[in-house]
mmCIF file of C-alpha atoms and ligand atoms in Angstrom:
data_model
loop_
_atom_site.group_PDB
_atom_site.id
_atom_site.type_symbol
_atom_site.label_atom_id
_atom_site.label_comp_id
_atom_site.label_asym_id
_atom_site.label_seq_id
_atom_site.Cartn_x
_atom_site.Cartn_y
_atom_site.Cartn_z
ATOM 1 C CA MET L 1 -145.023 -42.012 16.890
ATOM 2 C CA LYS L 2 -143.882 -40.927 13.980
ATOM 3 C CA ASP L 3 -143.492 -36.700 14.330
ATOM 4 C CA PRO L 4 -145.056 -35.187 11.273
ATOM 5 C CA ASN L 5 -142.485 -32.447 11.827
ATOM 6 C CA LEU L 6 -139.418 -34.063 12.364
ATOM 7 C CA LYS L 7 -137.836 -33.272 8.710
ATOM 8 C CA ASP L 8 -138.145 -29.636 9.089
ATOM 9 C CA LYS L 9 -136.417 -30.291 12.694
ATOM 10 C CA ILE L 10 -133.151 -32.016 11.208
ATOM 11 C CA LYS L 11 -133.479 -28.986 8.885
ATOM 12 C CA GLU L 12 -133.424 -26.326 11.215
ATOM 13 C CA THR L 13 -131.015 -27.961 13.624
ATOM 14 C CA VAL L 14 -128.405 -28.307 10.283
ATOM 15 C CA GLU L 15 -129.191 -24.686 9.586
ATOM 16 C CA ASP L 16 -128.392 -23.435 13.075
ATOM 17 C CA ILE L 17 -124.911 -25.680 13.597
ATOM 18 C CA TRP L 18 -123.827 -24.718 9.891
ATOM 19 C CA GLY L 19 -124.621 -21.093 10.968
ATOM 20 C CA SER L 20 -122.649 -21.384 13.724
ATOM 21 C CA VAL L 21 -119.703 -22.449 12.536
ATOM 22 C CA PHE L 22 -119.750 -20.535 8.611
ATOM 23 C CA ARG L 23 -121.629 -17.587 10.133
ATOM 24 C CA HIS L 24 -123.163 -17.210 6.313
ATOM 25 C CA GLY L 25 -126.290 -19.582 4.979
ATOM 26 C CA TYR L 26 -125.376 -22.208 2.907
ATOM 27 C CA LYS L 27 -127.495 -20.625 0.054
ATOM 28 C CA ASP L 28 -125.284 -21.496 -3.548
ATOM 29 C CA THR L 29 -125.658 -17.475 -4.721
ATOM 30 C CA PRO L 30 -122.563 -15.727 -6.099
ATOM 31 C CA ARG L 31 -122.167 -13.253 -3.045
ATOM 32 C CA ASN L 32 -122.701 -16.361 -0.181
ATOM 33 C CA ARG L 33 -120.307 -18.598 -1.701
ATOM 34 C CA ILE L 34 -117.487 -15.211 -1.665
ATOM 35 C CA LEU L 35 -119.047 -14.620 2.153
ATOM 36 C CA GLN L 36 -118.377 -18.423 2.814
ATOM 37 C CA ILE L 37 -114.686 -18.003 1.706
ATOM 38 C CA ILE L 38 -114.205 -14.443 3.031
ATOM 39 C CA SER L 39 -114.996 -15.515 6.610
ATOM 40 C CA ASN L 40 -113.204 -18.649 7.070
ATOM 41 C CA VAL L 41 -110.043 -18.795 8.480
ATOM 42 C CA TRP L 42 -108.799 -21.607 5.981
ATOM 43 C CA LEU L 43 -110.638 -20.384 2.864
ATOM 44 C CA HIS L 44 -110.022 -17.206 3.020
ATOM 45 C CA LEU L 45 -105.990 -17.983 1.894
ATOM 46 C CA HIS L 46 -107.761 -18.253 -1.297
ATOM 47 C CA PRO L 47 -109.053 -15.813 -3.805
ATOM 48 C CA ALA L 48 -112.309 -14.955 -3.405
ATOM 49 C CA ARG L 49 -112.703 -14.586 -6.900
ATOM 50 C CA VAL L 50 -110.538 -15.778 -9.500
ATOM 51 C CA ARG L 51 -110.447 -14.530 -13.654
ATOM 52 C CA GLU L 52 -111.148 -17.612 -15.963
ATOM 53 C CA HIS L 53 -108.338 -17.919 -17.911
ATOM 54 C CA GLY L 54 -106.603 -18.461 -14.182
ATOM 55 C CA THR L 55 -108.050 -21.840 -14.250
ATOM 56 C CA LYS L 56 -107.180 -23.086 -17.242
ATOM 57 C CA LEU L 57 -104.612 -26.453 -17.059
ATOM 58 C CA ARG L 58 -103.171 -24.914 -20.340
ATOM 59 C CA PHE L 59 -101.923 -21.666 -19.112
ATOM 60 C CA THR L 60 -100.421 -23.066 -15.696
ATOM 61 C CA TRP L 61 -99.891 -26.492 -16.068
ATOM 62 C CA CYS L 62 -100.813 -26.447 -12.293
ATOM 63 C CA MET L 63 -97.060 -26.885 -11.742
ATOM 64 C CA GLY L 64 -97.023 -24.675 -9.358
ATOM 65 C CA GLY L 65 -99.658 -25.642 -7.410
ATOM 66 C CA ILE L 66 -98.142 -29.535 -7.695
ATOM 67 C CA THR L 67 -94.903 -28.158 -6.850
ATOM 68 C CA PHE L 68 -96.593 -26.999 -3.319
ATOM 69 C CA PHE L 69 -98.821 -30.233 -3.181
ATOM 70 C CA VAL L 70 -95.380 -32.374 -3.443
ATOM 71 C CA PHE L 71 -93.899 -30.167 -0.942
ATOM 72 C CA LEU L 72 -96.588 -31.020 1.633
ATOM 73 C CA VAL L 73 -96.195 -34.711 1.123
ATOM 74 C CA GLU L 74 -92.543 -34.386 1.531
ATOM 75 C CA VAL L 75 -93.458 -32.697 5.272
ATOM 76 C CA VAL L 76 -95.541 -35.569 6.192
ATOM 77 C CA THR L 77 -93.480 -38.336 5.089
ATOM 78 C CA GLY L 78 -90.362 -36.275 6.376
ATOM 79 C CA ILE L 79 -92.067 -36.118 9.555
ATOM 80 C CA LEU L 80 -92.955 -40.059 9.608
ATOM 81 C CA LEU L 81 -89.480 -40.793 8.845
ATOM 82 C CA MET L 82 -87.872 -38.447 11.509
ATOM 83 C CA PHE L 83 -89.740 -40.967 13.983
ATOM 84 C CA TYR L 84 -87.503 -43.873 12.719
ATOM 85 C CA TYR L 85 -84.069 -42.021 12.110
ATOM 86 C CA THR L 86 -81.115 -40.860 13.909
ATOM 87 C CA PRO L 87 -78.852 -38.241 13.001
ATOM 88 C CA ASP L 88 -75.746 -40.139 14.210
ATOM 89 C CA VAL L 89 -72.721 -41.768 12.435
ATOM 90 C CA ASN L 90 -73.258 -44.496 14.150
ATOM 91 C CA LYS L 91 -76.840 -44.993 13.642
ATOM 92 C CA ALA L 92 -78.188 -43.563 10.658
ATOM 93 C CA PHE L 93 -77.174 -46.039 7.641
ATOM 94 C CA ALA L 94 -79.111 -49.071 10.094
ATOM 95 C CA ASP L 95 -81.817 -46.879 10.963
ATOM 96 C CA THR L 96 -82.096 -46.757 6.983
ATOM 97 C CA MET L 97 -81.892 -50.632 6.430
ATOM 98 C CA ASP L 98 -84.104 -51.005 9.065
ATOM 99 C CA LEU L 99 -86.672 -48.381 7.328
ATOM 100 C CA MET L 100 -85.915 -50.698 4.103
ATOM 101 C CA TYR L 101 -86.431 -54.153 5.626
ATOM 102 C CA THR L 102 -88.104 -54.035 9.211
ATOM 103 C CA VAL L 103 -90.114 -51.302 10.002
ATOM 104 C CA PRO L 104 -94.025 -51.624 8.985
ATOM 105 C CA PHE L 105 -94.279 -49.502 5.604
ATOM 106 C CA GLY L 106 -90.772 -47.891 6.229
ATOM 107 C CA ARG L 107 -90.146 -48.996 2.399
ATOM 108 C CA LEU L 108 -93.079 -47.319 0.902
ATOM 109 C CA MET L 109 -92.593 -44.192 3.365
ATOM 110 C CA ARG L 110 -88.656 -43.820 2.555
ATOM 111 C CA ASN L 111 -89.580 -44.205 -1.205
ATOM 112 C CA VAL L 112 -92.405 -41.342 -1.049
ATOM 113 C CA HIS L 113 -90.122 -39.235 0.349
ATOM 114 C CA ARG L 114 -87.356 -39.881 -2.234
ATOM 115 C CA TRP L 115 -89.582 -40.025 -5.386
ATOM 116 C CA GLY L 116 -91.126 -36.966 -3.566
ATOM 117 C CA ALA L 117 -87.708 -34.864 -3.492
ATOM 118 C CA HIS L 118 -86.979 -35.759 -7.463
ATOM 119 C CA ALA L 119 -90.439 -35.324 -8.160
ATOM 120 C CA MET L 120 -90.278 -31.184 -6.425
ATOM 121 C CA VAL L 121 -87.371 -30.495 -8.535
ATOM 122 C CA ILE L 122 -88.963 -31.418 -11.763
ATOM 123 C CA THR L 123 -92.118 -29.592 -11.437
ATOM 124 C CA VAL L 124 -90.693 -26.706 -9.934
ATOM 125 C CA SER L 125 -88.409 -26.466 -12.932
ATOM 126 C CA ILE L 126 -90.952 -26.545 -15.257
ATOM 127 C CA HIS L 127 -93.182 -23.957 -13.357
ATOM 128 C CA MET L 128 -90.181 -21.845 -13.602
ATOM 129 C CA PHE L 129 -89.884 -22.723 -17.706
ATOM 130 C CA ARG L 130 -94.593 -22.027 -17.774
ATOM 131 C CA VAL L 131 -93.908 -18.701 -15.955
ATOM 132 C CA PHE L 132 -91.034 -17.696 -18.373
ATOM 133 C CA LEU L 133 -92.464 -19.133 -21.350
ATOM 134 C CA THR L 134 -95.831 -16.923 -20.511
ATOM 135 C CA GLY L 135 -93.749 -14.067 -19.840
ATOM 136 C CA SER L 136 -95.103 -13.649 -16.455
ATOM 137 C CA TYR L 137 -92.129 -12.461 -14.932
ATOM 138 C CA LYS L 138 -92.969 -9.123 -16.064
ATOM 139 C CA PRO L 139 -94.114 -5.942 -13.904
ATOM 140 C CA PRO L 140 -95.489 -5.949 -11.630
ATOM 141 C CA ARG L 141 -94.729 -10.130 -10.847
ATOM 142 C CA ARG L 142 -90.841 -9.094 -10.896
ATOM 143 C CA PHE L 143 -90.869 -9.744 -7.053
ATOM 144 C CA ASN L 144 -92.230 -12.632 -7.336
ATOM 145 C CA TRP L 145 -89.888 -14.172 -9.864
ATOM 146 C CA VAL L 146 -86.741 -13.136 -7.170
ATOM 147 C CA ILE L 147 -89.417 -14.501 -4.229
ATOM 148 C CA GLY L 148 -89.339 -17.960 -7.072
ATOM 149 C CA VAL L 149 -86.045 -17.667 -7.428
ATOM 150 C CA PHE L 150 -85.102 -18.491 -3.564
ATOM 151 C CA LEU L 151 -87.691 -21.322 -3.872
ATOM 152 C CA LEU L 152 -85.835 -22.790 -6.216
ATOM 153 C CA LEU L 153 -82.751 -22.733 -4.436
ATOM 154 C CA LEU L 154 -84.447 -23.980 -1.281
ATOM 155 C CA THR L 155 -85.780 -27.054 -2.987
ATOM 156 C CA PHE L 156 -82.388 -27.693 -4.855
ATOM 157 C CA LEU L 157 -81.038 -27.377 -1.034
ATOM 158 C CA LEU L 158 -83.442 -29.409 0.415
ATOM 159 C CA SER L 159 -82.431 -32.359 -1.718
ATOM 160 C CA PHE L 160 -78.775 -31.634 -1.203
ATOM 161 C CA THR L 161 -78.938 -31.836 2.707
ATOM 162 C CA GLY L 162 -81.410 -34.867 2.105
ATOM 163 C CA TYR L 163 -79.013 -36.970 0.164
ATOM 164 C CA LEU L 164 -76.381 -37.279 2.951
ATOM 165 C CA LEU L 165 -79.023 -38.697 5.652
ATOM 166 C CA PRO L 166 -78.461 -41.953 5.011
ATOM 167 C CA TRP L 167 -74.617 -41.858 5.424
ATOM 168 C CA ASP L 168 -74.345 -44.508 2.812
ATOM 169 C CA GLN L 169 -71.286 -44.048 -0.294
ATOM 170 C CA LEU L 170 -73.566 -42.031 -2.361
ATOM 171 C CA GLY L 171 -74.368 -39.023 0.281
ATOM 172 C CA TYR L 172 -71.302 -39.071 1.942
ATOM 173 C CA TRP L 173 -69.598 -38.777 -1.413
ATOM 174 C CA ALA L 174 -71.691 -36.023 -2.953
ATOM 175 C CA ILE L 175 -71.720 -33.971 0.667
ATOM 176 C CA THR L 176 -67.712 -34.557 -0.245
ATOM 177 C CA VAL L 177 -67.725 -32.804 -3.991
ATOM 178 C CA GLY L 178 -70.050 -29.949 -2.684
ATOM 179 C CA MET L 179 -68.266 -29.373 0.097
ATOM 180 C CA ASN L 180 -64.963 -29.012 -2.269
ATOM 181 C CA MET L 181 -67.279 -26.704 -4.351
ATOM 182 C CA GLY L 182 -67.751 -24.318 -1.374
ATOM 183 C CA ARG L 183 -64.113 -24.669 -0.187
ATOM 184 C CA ALA L 184 -63.384 -22.727 -3.863
ATOM 185 C CA THR L 185 -66.317 -20.079 -3.211
ATOM 186 C CA PRO L 186 -65.201 -16.586 -4.358
ATOM 187 C CA LEU L 187 -64.841 -14.661 -1.009
ATOM 188 C CA PHE L 188 -66.127 -17.083 1.572
ATOM 189 C CA GLY L 189 -64.204 -20.208 0.448
ATOM 190 C CA HIS L 190 -60.339 -20.485 1.312
ATOM 191 C CA GLU L 191 -59.300 -21.558 -2.199
ATOM 192 C CA GLY L 192 -61.704 -19.491 -3.569
ATOM 193 C CA PRO L 193 -60.645 -16.063 -5.473
ATOM 194 C CA PHE L 194 -60.451 -12.767 -3.518
ATOM 195 C CA SER L 195 -60.777 -15.399 -0.152
ATOM 196 C CA GLN L 196 -57.808 -13.120 1.160
ATOM 197 C CA PHE L 197 -59.749 -10.350 1.487
ATOM 198 C CA LEU L 198 -61.464 -11.980 4.398
ATOM 199 C CA GLY L 199 -58.526 -13.564 5.874
ATOM 200 C CA MET L 200 -60.021 -17.279 4.917
ATOM 201 C CA THR L 201 -58.228 -20.397 5.960
ATOM 202 C CA ALA L 202 -59.656 -23.661 6.355
ATOM 203 C CA ASN L 203 -60.769 -23.146 9.096
ATOM 204 C CA ASN L 204 -62.955 -20.298 9.404
ATOM 205 C CA ASP L 205 -64.271 -20.473 5.575
ATOM 206 C CA ILE L 206 -67.797 -21.432 4.307
ATOM 207 C CA ARG L 207 -66.860 -24.823 4.224
ATOM 208 C CA PHE L 208 -66.168 -24.759 7.705
ATOM 209 C CA SER L 209 -69.034 -23.584 8.727
ATOM 210 C CA LEU L 210 -71.324 -25.475 6.547
ATOM 211 C CA VAL L 211 -69.692 -29.112 7.689
ATOM 212 C CA GLY L 212 -68.748 -28.172 11.145
ATOM 213 C CA GLY L 213 -65.092 -29.028 10.852
ATOM 214 C CA THR L 214 -62.831 -29.752 8.150
ATOM 215 C CA THR L 215 -63.570 -32.925 7.345
ATOM 216 C CA ILE L 216 -67.188 -35.115 6.566
ATOM 217 C CA ALA L 217 -67.762 -36.357 9.866
ATOM 218 C CA ALA L 218 -70.553 -36.677 12.487
ATOM 219 C CA PRO L 219 -70.760 -32.761 12.922
ATOM 220 C CA ALA L 220 -71.654 -32.445 9.024
ATOM 221 C CA LEU L 221 -74.617 -35.334 9.758
ATOM 222 C CA LEU L 222 -75.650 -33.031 12.632
ATOM 223 C CA ARG L 223 -75.771 -30.137 10.683
ATOM 224 C CA ALA L 224 -77.336 -31.703 7.332
ATOM 225 C CA TYR L 225 -79.899 -32.528 9.366
ATOM 226 C CA VAL L 226 -80.744 -29.697 11.198
ATOM 227 C CA TRP L 227 -80.680 -27.588 7.757
ATOM 228 C CA HIS L 228 -82.988 -30.382 6.201
ATOM 229 C CA CYS L 229 -85.621 -30.925 8.914
ATOM 230 C CA ILE L 230 -85.790 -27.232 10.323
ATOM 231 C CA ALA L 231 -84.173 -24.454 8.693
ATOM 232 C CA ILE L 232 -84.734 -24.998 5.670
ATOM 233 C CA PRO L 233 -88.548 -26.615 5.286
ATOM 234 C CA VAL L 234 -89.153 -23.423 7.606
ATOM 235 C CA ILE L 235 -87.960 -20.250 6.037
ATOM 236 C CA ALA L 236 -89.542 -22.257 2.429
ATOM 237 C CA THR L 237 -92.574 -22.088 3.765
ATOM 238 C CA ALA L 238 -92.670 -18.407 4.417
ATOM 239 C CA LEU L 239 -91.358 -17.530 1.243
ATOM 240 C CA MET L 240 -94.022 -19.568 -0.099
ATOM 241 C CA ILE L 241 -96.799 -17.692 2.068
ATOM 242 C CA VAL L 242 -95.257 -14.556 0.845
ATOM 243 C CA HIS L 243 -95.156 -16.211 -2.801
ATOM 244 C CA PHE L 244 -98.746 -16.933 -2.755
ATOM 245 C CA TRP L 245 -99.652 -13.673 -1.262
ATOM 246 C CA ARG L 246 -98.136 -11.862 -3.818
ATOM 247 C CA ILE L 247 -99.836 -13.771 -6.815
ATOM 248 C CA ARG L 248 -103.443 -12.126 -5.321
ATOM 249 C CA LYS L 249 -101.830 -9.089 -4.955
ATOM 250 C CA ASP L 250 -100.128 -8.838 -7.766
ATOM 251 C CA GLY L 251 -103.530 -8.821 -10.068
ATOM 252 C CA GLY L 252 -104.033 -13.295 -9.528
ATOM 253 C CA ILE L 253 -102.771 -15.464 -12.484
ATOM 254 C CA SER L 254 -100.936 -13.143 -15.379
ATOM 255 C CA GLY L 255 -102.945 -12.734 -18.288
ATOM 256 C CA ARG L 256 -103.985 -14.637 -21.373
ATOM 257 C CA LEU L 257 -101.403 -14.563 -24.101
HETATM 258 C C1 LIG B 301 -91.221 -24.175 -4.097
HETATM 259 C C2 LIG B 301 -91.682 -23.699 -5.133
HETATM 260 C C3 LIG B 301 -92.670 -23.042 -5.903
HETATM 261 C C4 LIG B 301 -94.044 -23.080 -5.412
HETATM 262 C C5 LIG B 301 -94.630 -23.992 -4.625
HETATM 263 C C6 LIG B 301 -94.939 -22.072 -6.245
HETATM 264 C C7 LIG B 301 -95.875 -21.919 -6.481
HETATM 265 C C8 LIG B 301 -96.846 -21.153 -7.364
HETATM 266 C C9 LIG B 301 -98.195 -21.432 -7.432
HETATM 267 C C10 LIG B 301 -99.447 -22.437 -7.238
HETATM 268 C C11 LIG B 301 -98.341 -20.225 -8.417
HETATM 269 C C12 LIG B 301 -99.921 -20.428 -8.841
HETATM 270 C C13 LIG B 301 -100.182 -20.477 -10.411
HETATM 271 C C14 LIG B 301 -99.359 -21.736 -10.873
HETATM 272 O O1 LIG B 301 -99.605 -22.523 -10.174
HETATM 273 O O2 LIG B 301 -98.262 -22.127 -11.920
HETATM 274 C C15 LIG B 301 -97.312 -20.016 -8.870
HETATM 275 C C16 LIG B 301 -97.215 -18.714 -9.534
HETATM 276 C C17 LIG B 301 -96.194 -17.990 -9.745
HETATM 277 N N1 LIG B 301 -94.759 -18.543 -9.218
HETATM 278 FE FE1 LIG B 301 -94.058 -19.839 -8.232
HETATM 279 N N2 LIG B 301 -93.857 -21.789 -6.889
HETATM 280 C C18 LIG B 301 -92.522 -21.829 -6.531
HETATM 281 C C19 LIG B 301 -90.997 -21.587 -7.582
HETATM 282 C C20 LIG B 301 -91.715 -20.771 -8.337
HETATM 283 C C21 LIG B 301 -89.988 -20.384 -9.100
HETATM 284 C C22 LIG B 301 -88.988 -20.987 -8.839
HETATM 285 C C23 LIG B 301 -89.990 -18.857 -10.144
HETATM 286 C C24 LIG B 301 -89.474 -18.436 -11.069
HETATM 287 C C25 LIG B 301 -88.448 -18.192 -10.538
HETATM 288 C C26 LIG B 301 -91.991 -18.679 -9.251
HETATM 289 C C27 LIG B 301 -92.182 -17.781 -10.102
HETATM 290 C C28 LIG B 301 -93.902 -17.502 -9.925
HETATM 291 C C29 LIG B 301 -94.638 -16.292 -10.658
HETATM 292 C C30 LIG B 301 -93.731 -15.183 -11.379
HETATM 293 C C31 LIG B 301 -95.637 -16.733 -10.684
HETATM 294 C C32 LIG B 301 -96.838 -16.147 -11.179
HETATM 295 C C33 LIG B 301 -97.098 -16.665 -12.539
HETATM 296 C C34 LIG B 301 -98.292 -15.443 -12.911
HETATM 297 O O3 LIG B 301 -99.181 -15.141 -12.574
HETATM 298 O O4 LIG B 301 -99.088 -16.388 -14.067
HETATM 299 N N3 LIG B 301 -92.195 -19.672 -8.693
HETATM 300 N N4 LIG B 301 -96.183 -20.053 -7.962
#
């Protein structure tokens, strides 16, 4: 027999479950919306209130947001690629070819990761250009601009270190050129100006520590792999947390032009 109160009972149960998770009812009032945001571990990362112009696409071009989104795509596809790749000079290229020709969806995974890397370099550059055009680097946002400069650098370093990993001709010679620049670095590269003050030689300069030797060989690949898959992403994530936190603390997206 059909229970006439069934609808009410279902509603009561749903409200009960909702209340146990979200603590505040789901009434759609401005106050309740704010309470829902600030009492939720994930949602409280967002500001509870934003000024209207901050939501306008024509002001931010959403380029910072898109850069962050592309970074997340890179993390997910990067982890998937790690299941198939070995940072060993005898295996790296073969693993890359396997990805292209034998692993199911391997070519898609690799291409999304590679194109994503290009996209991130482009979007972060446009983001920086927008911040410059809108004068958003001025006080109180000077510190966040500096954090941004480090994020830009880390984005380039991610691209650069990833480029070596297939251990193909492109990557090998790119790293060779990059590391030759390294040895010409002022103070820290043994052929750079003022390097004699720090006693730099081919066996202890910045190039040596980056490639783990005096030639581009097995240690260089392993070091690029560790920097690319662990160190740089972790540092970039930490700086992004500070970057986003500072946007809120500096008063949200900068004012209307
Ligand atoms: C991985 C790199 C980066 C990510 C993920 C990122 C993310 C973001 C996001 C999501 C915003 C909010 C507004 C928007 O979307 O435009 C923002 C704002 C900002 N970013 Fe970045 N950003 C990055 C790099 C940079 C760089 C390279 C600079 C400058 C050198 C920079 C400086 C700033 C400043 C000053 C703001 C505040 C802008 C305002 O209030 O109008 N960021 N960033």
